[in-house]
PDB file of C-alpha atoms and ligand atoms in Angstrom:
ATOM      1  CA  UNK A  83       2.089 -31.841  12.751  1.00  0.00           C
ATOM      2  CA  UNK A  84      -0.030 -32.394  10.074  1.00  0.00           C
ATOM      3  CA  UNK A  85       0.578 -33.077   6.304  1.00  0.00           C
ATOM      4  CA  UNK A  86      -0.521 -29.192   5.216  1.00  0.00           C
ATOM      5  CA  UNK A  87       1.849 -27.536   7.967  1.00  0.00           C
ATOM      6  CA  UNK A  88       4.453 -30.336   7.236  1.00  0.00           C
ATOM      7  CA  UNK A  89       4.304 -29.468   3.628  1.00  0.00           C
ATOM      8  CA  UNK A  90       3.952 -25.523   4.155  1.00  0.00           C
ATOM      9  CA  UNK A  91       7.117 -25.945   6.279  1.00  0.00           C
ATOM     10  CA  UNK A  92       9.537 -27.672   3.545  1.00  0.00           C
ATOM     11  CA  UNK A  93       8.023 -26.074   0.514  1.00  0.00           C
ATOM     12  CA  UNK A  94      11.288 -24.074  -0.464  1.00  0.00           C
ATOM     13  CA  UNK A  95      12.317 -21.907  -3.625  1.00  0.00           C
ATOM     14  CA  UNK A  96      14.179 -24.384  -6.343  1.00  0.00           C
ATOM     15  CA  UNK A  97      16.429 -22.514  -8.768  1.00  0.00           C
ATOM     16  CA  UNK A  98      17.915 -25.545 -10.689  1.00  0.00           C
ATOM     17  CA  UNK A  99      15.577 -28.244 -12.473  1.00  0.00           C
ATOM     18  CA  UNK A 100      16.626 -31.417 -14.237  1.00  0.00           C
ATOM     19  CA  UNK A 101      15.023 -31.551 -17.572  1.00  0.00           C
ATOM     20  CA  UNK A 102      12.114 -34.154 -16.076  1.00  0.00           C
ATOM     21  CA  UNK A 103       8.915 -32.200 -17.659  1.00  0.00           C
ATOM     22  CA  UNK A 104       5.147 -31.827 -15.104  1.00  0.00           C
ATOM     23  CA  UNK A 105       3.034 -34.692 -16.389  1.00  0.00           C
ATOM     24  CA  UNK A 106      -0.195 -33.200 -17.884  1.00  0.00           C
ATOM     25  CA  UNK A 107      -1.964 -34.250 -14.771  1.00  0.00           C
ATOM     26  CA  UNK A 108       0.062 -32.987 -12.404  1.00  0.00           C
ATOM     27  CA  UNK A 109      -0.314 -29.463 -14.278  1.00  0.00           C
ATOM     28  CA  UNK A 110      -3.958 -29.755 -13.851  1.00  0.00           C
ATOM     29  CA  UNK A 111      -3.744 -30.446 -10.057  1.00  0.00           C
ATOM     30  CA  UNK A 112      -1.540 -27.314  -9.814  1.00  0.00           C
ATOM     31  CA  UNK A 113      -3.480 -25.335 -11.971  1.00  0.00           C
ATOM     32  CA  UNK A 114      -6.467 -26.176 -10.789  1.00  0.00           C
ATOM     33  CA  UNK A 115      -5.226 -25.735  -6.903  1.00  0.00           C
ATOM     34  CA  UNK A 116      -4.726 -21.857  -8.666  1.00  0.00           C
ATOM     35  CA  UNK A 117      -8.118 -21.328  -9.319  1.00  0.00           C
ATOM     36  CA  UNK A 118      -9.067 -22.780  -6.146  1.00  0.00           C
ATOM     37  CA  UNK A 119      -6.918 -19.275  -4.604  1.00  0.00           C
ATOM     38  CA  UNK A 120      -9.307 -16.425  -2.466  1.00  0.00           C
ATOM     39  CA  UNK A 121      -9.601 -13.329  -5.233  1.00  0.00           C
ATOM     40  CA  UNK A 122     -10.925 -10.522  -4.269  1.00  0.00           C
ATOM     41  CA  UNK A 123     -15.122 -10.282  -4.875  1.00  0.00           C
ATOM     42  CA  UNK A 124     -14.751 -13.564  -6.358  1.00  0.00           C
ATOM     43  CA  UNK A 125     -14.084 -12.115 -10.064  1.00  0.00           C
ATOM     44  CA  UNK A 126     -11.762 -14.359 -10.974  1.00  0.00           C
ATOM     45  CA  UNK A 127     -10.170 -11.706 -13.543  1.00  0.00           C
ATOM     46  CA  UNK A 128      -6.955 -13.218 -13.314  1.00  0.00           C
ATOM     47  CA  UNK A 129      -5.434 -15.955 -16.375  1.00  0.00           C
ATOM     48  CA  UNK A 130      -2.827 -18.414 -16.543  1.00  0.00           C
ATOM     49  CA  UNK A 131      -1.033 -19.413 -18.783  1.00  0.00           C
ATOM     50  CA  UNK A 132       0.858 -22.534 -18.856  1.00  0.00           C
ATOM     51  CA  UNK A 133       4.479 -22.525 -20.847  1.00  0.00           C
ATOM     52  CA  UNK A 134       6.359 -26.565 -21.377  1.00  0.00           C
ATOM     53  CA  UNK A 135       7.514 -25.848 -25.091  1.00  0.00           C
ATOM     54  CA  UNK A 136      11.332 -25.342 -24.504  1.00  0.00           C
ATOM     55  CA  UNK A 137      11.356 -23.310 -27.946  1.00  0.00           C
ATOM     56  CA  UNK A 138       8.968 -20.762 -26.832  1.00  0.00           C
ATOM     57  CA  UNK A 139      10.014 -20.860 -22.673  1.00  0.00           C
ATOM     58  CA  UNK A 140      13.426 -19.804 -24.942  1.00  0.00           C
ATOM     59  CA  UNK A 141      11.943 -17.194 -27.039  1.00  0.00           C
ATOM     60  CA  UNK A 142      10.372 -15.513 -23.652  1.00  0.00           C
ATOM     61  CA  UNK A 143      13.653 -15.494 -21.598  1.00  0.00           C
ATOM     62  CA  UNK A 144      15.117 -13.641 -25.257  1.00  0.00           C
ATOM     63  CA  UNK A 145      12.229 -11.567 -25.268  1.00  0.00           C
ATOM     64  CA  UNK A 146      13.319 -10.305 -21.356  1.00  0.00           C
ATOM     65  CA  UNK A 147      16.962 -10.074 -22.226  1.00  0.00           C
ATOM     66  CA  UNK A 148      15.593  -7.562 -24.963  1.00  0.00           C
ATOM     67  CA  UNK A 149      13.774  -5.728 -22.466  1.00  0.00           C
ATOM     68  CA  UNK A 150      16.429  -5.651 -19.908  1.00  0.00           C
ATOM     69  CA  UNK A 151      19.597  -4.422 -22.564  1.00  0.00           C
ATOM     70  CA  UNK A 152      17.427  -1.177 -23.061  1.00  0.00           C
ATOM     71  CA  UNK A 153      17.543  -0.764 -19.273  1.00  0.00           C
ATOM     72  CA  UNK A 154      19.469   2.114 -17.878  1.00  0.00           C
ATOM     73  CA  UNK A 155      19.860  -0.090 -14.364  1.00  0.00           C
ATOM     74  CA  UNK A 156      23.809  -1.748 -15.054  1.00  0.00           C
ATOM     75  CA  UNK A 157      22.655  -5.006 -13.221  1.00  0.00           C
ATOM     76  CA  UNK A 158      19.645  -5.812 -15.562  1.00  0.00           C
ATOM     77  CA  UNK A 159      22.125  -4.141 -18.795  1.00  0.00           C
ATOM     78  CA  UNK A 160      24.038  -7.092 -17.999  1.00  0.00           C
ATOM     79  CA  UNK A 161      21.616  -9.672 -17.699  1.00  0.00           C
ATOM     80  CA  UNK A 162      20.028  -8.681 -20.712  1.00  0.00           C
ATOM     81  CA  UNK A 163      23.395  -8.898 -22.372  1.00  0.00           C
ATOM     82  CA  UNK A 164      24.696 -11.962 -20.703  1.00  0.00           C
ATOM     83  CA  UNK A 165      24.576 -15.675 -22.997  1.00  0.00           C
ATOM     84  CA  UNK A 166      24.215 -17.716 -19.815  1.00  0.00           C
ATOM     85  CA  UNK A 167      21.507 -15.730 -18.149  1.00  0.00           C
ATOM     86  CA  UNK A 168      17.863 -17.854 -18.208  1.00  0.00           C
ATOM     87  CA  UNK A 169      15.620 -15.776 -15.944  1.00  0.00           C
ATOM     88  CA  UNK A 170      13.044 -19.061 -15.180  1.00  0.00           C
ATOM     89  CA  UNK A 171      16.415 -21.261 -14.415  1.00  0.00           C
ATOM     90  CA  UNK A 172      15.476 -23.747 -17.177  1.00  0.00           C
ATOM     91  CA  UNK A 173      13.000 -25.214 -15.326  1.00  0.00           C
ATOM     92  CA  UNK A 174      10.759 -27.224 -18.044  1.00  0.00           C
ATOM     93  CA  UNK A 175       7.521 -25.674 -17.056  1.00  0.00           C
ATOM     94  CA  UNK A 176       6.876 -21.785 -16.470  1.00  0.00           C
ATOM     95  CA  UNK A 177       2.949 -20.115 -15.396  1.00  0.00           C
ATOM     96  CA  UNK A 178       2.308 -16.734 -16.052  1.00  0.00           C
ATOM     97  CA  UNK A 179      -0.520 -15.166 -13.467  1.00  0.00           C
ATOM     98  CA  UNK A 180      -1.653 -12.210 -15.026  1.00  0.00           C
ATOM     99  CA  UNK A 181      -4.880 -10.042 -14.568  1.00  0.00           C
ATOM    100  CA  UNK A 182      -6.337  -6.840 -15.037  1.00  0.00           C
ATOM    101  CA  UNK A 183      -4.519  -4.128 -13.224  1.00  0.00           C
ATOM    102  CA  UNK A 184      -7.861  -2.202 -12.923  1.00  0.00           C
ATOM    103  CA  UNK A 185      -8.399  -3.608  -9.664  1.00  0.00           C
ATOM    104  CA  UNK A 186      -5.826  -2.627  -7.005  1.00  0.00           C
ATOM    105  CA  UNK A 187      -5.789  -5.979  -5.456  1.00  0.00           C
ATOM    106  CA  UNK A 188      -5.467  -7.667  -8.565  1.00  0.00           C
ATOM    107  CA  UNK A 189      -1.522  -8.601  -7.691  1.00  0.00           C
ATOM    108  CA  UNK A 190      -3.266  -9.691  -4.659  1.00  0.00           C
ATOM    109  CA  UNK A 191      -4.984 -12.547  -6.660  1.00  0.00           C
ATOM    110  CA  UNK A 192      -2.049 -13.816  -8.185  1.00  0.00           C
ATOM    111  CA  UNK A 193       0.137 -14.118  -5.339  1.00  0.00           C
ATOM    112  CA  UNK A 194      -2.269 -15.888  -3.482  1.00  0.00           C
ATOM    113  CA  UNK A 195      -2.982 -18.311  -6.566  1.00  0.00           C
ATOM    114  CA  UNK A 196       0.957 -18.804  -7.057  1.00  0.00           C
ATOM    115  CA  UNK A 197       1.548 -19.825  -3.294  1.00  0.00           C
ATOM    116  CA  UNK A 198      -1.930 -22.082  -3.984  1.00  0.00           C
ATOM    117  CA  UNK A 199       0.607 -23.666  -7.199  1.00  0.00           C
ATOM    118  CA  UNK A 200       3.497 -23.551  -5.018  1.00  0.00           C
ATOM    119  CA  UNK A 201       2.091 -25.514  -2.565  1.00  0.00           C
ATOM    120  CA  UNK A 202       0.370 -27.777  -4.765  1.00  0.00           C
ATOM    121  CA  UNK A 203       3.593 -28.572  -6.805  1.00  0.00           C
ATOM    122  CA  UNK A 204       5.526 -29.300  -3.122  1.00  0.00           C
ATOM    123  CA  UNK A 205       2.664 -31.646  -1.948  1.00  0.00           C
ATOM    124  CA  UNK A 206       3.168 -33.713  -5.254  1.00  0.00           C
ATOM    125  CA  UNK A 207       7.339 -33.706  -4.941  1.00  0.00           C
ATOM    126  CA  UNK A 208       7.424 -30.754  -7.745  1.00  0.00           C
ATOM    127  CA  UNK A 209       9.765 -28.126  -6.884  1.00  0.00           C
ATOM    128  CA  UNK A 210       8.812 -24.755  -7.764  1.00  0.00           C
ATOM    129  CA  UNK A 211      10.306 -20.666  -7.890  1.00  0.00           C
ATOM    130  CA  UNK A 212       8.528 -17.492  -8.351  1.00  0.00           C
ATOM    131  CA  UNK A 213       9.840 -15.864 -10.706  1.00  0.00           C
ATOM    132  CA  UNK A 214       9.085 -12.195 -11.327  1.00  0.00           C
ATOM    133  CA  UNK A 215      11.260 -10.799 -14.404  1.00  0.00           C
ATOM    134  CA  UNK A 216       7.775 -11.311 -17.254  1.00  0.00           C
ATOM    135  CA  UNK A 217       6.238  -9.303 -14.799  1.00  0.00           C
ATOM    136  CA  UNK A 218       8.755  -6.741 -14.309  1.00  0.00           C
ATOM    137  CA  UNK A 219       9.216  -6.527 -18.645  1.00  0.00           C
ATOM    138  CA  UNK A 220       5.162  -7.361 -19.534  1.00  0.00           C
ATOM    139  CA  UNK A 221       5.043  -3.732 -21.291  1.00  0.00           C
ATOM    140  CA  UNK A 222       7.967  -4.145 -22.998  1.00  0.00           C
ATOM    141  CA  UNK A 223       6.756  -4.437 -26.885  1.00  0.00           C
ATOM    142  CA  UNK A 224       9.027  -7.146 -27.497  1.00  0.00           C
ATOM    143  CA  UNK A 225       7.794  -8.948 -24.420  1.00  0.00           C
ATOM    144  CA  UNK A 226       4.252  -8.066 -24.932  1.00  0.00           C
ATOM    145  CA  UNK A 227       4.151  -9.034 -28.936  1.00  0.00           C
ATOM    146  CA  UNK A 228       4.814 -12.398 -27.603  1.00  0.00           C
ATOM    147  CA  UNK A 229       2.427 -12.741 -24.431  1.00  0.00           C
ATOM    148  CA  UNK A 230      -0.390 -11.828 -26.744  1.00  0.00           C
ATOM    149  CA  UNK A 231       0.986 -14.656 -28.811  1.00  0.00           C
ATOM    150  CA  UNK A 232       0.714 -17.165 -25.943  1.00  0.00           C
ATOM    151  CA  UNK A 233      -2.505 -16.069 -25.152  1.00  0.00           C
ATOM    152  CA  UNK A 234      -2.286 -13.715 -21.873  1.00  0.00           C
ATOM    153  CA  UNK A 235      -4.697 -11.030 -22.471  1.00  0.00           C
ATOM    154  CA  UNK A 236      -3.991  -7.620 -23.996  1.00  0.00           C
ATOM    155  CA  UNK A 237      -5.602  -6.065 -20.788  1.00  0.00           C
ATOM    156  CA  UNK A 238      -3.758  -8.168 -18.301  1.00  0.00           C
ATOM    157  CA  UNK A 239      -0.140  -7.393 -16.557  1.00  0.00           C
ATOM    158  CA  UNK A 240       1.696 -10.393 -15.646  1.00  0.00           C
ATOM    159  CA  UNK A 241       2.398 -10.195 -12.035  1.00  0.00           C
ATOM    160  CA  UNK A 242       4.492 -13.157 -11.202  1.00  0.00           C
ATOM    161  CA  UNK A 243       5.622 -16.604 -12.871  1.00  0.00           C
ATOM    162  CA  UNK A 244       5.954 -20.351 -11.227  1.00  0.00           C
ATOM    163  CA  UNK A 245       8.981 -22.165 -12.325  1.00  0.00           C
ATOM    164  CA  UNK A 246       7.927 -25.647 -11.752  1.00  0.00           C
ATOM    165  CA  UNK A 247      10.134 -28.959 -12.323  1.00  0.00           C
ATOM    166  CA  UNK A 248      11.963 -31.813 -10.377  1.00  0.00           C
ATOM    167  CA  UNK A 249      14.744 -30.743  -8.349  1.00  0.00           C
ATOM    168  CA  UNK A 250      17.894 -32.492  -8.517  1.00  0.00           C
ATOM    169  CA  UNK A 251      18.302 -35.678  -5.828  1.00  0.00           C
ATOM    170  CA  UNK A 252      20.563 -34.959  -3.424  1.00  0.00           C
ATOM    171  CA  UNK A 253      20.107 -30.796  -3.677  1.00  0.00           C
ATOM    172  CA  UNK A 254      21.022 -29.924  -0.452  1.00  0.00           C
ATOM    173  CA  UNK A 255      17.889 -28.256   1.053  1.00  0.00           C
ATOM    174  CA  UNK A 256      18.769 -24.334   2.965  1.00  0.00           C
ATOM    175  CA  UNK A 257      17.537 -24.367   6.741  1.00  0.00           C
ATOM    176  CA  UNK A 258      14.761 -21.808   6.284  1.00  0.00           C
ATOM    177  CA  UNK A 259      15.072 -18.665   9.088  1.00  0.00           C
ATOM    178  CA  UNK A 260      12.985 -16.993  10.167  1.00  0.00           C
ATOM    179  CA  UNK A 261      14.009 -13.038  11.133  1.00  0.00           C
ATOM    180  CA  UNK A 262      12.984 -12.527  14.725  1.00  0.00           C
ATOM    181  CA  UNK A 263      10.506  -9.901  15.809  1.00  0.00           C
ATOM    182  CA  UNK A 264       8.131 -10.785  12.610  1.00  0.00           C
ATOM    183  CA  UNK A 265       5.259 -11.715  14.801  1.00  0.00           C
ATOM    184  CA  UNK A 266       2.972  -9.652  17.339  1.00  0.00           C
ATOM    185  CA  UNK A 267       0.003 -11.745  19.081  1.00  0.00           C
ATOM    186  CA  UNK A 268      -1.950  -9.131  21.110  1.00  0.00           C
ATOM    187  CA  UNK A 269      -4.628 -10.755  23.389  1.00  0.00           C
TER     188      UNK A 269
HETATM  189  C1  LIG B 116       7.009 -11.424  -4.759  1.00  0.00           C
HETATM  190  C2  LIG B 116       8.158 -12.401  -4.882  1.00  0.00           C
HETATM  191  C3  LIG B 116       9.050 -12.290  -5.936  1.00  0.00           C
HETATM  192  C4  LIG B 116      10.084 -13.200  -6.084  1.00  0.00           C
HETATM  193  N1  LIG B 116      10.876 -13.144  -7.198  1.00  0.00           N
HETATM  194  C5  LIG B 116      11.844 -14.080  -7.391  1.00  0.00           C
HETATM  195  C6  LIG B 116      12.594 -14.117  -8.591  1.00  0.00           C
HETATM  196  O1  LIG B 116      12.360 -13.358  -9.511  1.00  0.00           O
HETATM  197  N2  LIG B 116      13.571 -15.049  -8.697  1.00  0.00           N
HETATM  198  C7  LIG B 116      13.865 -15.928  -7.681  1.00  0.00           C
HETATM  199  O2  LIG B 116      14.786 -16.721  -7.813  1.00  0.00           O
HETATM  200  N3  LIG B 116      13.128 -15.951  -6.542  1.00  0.00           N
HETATM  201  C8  LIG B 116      12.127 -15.063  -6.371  1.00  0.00           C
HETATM  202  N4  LIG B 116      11.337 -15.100  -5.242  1.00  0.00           N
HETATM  203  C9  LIG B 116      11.575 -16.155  -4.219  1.00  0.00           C
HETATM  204  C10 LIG B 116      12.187 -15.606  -2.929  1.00  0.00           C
HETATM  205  O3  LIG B 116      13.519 -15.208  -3.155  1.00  0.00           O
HETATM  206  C11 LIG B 116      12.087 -16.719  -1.878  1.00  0.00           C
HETATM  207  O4  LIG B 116      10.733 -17.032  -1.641  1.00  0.00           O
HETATM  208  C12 LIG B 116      12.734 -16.306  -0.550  1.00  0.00           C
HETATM  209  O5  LIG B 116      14.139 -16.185  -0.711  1.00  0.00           O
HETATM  210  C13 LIG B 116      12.451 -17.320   0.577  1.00  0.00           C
HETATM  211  O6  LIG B 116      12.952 -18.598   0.221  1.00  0.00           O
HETATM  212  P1  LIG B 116      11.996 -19.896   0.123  1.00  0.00           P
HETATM  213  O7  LIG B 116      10.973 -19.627  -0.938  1.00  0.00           O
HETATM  214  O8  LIG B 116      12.934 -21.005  -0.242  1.00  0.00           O
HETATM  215  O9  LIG B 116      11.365 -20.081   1.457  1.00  0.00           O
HETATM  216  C14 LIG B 116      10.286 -14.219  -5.100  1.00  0.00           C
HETATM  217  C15 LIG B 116       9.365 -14.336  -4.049  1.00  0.00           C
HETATM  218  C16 LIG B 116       8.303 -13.459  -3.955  1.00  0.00           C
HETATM  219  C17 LIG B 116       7.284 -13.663  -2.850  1.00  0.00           C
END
């Protein structure tokens, strides 16, 4: 098998980092392997933006807490009021992929440019999780006050997040399965 199917095959979610930050170029391979994503009619509407100061990754995961404590859903009441709960698992680097909803494949574009990141990350031993809660809270004021801070455009939606990080050694790595019945191959 070759190295791309070899490394499409173990890439796997990673919920828990060690505190080992992406070296700046590292980031730029990923990020650059983002832009490199299909999007549709070539636009290239979409933005990302690129989070590795603990203070403010802190400030966003307070920012969705906020969000999610006004929620009349009990499961994200809780998170929101929970002291443990870190919605990007403390990973030391978080992308946002946002871009201008006015396009209906414009989530589209940023899933294909976060599996581009995702895959990127795994090639280069970087462990990775997409994380969707900025996305689910961008219109939140409190959440949106600070996006605009970070730079994410005031026109853009954030449609998903990459955690990215260094797994710890010795994680023990879930068998992926695969449901039955997913595939149909008409000839
Ligand atoms: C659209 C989308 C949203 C997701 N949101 C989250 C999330 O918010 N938090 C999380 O831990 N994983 C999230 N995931 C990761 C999935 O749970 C994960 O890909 C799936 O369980 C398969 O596991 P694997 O990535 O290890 O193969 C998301 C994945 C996708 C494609």
């Amino acid at each position: 098998m070759n190295e791309v199917l070899k490394n499409i095959r173990t890439r796997h979610s990673v919920r828990t980092y060690t505190q080992r930050q992406v070296s700046d170029a590292d980031l730029a391979l990923i990020l650059e392997a983002a832009t490199m994503a299909p999007n549709g009619m070539h636009l290239e509407t979409w933005h990302f933006t690129a989070i590795q100061n603990p203070d403010v990754l802190v400030r966003l995961n307070e920012a969705v807490k906020g969000a999610f404590a006004k929620s009349s859903e009990p499961r994200l009441k809780e998170r929101g009021h929970s002291a443990t709960y870190c919605c990007y698992y403390h990973a030391p680097t978080l992308v946002l992929v946002s871009n201008e909803p006015t396009q209906w494949w414009a989530a589209m574009d940023c899933a294909c440019a976060l599996e581009n990141m995702f895959l990127a990350a795994a090639s280069l031993g970087i462990g990775s999780c997409w994380i969707n809660q900025i996305g689910q809270t961008c219109d939140d004021s409190g959440v949106r006050a600070l996006l605009t801070e970070l730079g994410v455009p005031a026109n853009h939606k954030v449609y998903g997040c990459a955690a990215l990080g260094y797994e710890p050694e010795g994680t023990p790595v879930k068998e992926k399965r695969v449901k039955e019945g997913t595939i149909t191959i008409v000839r």
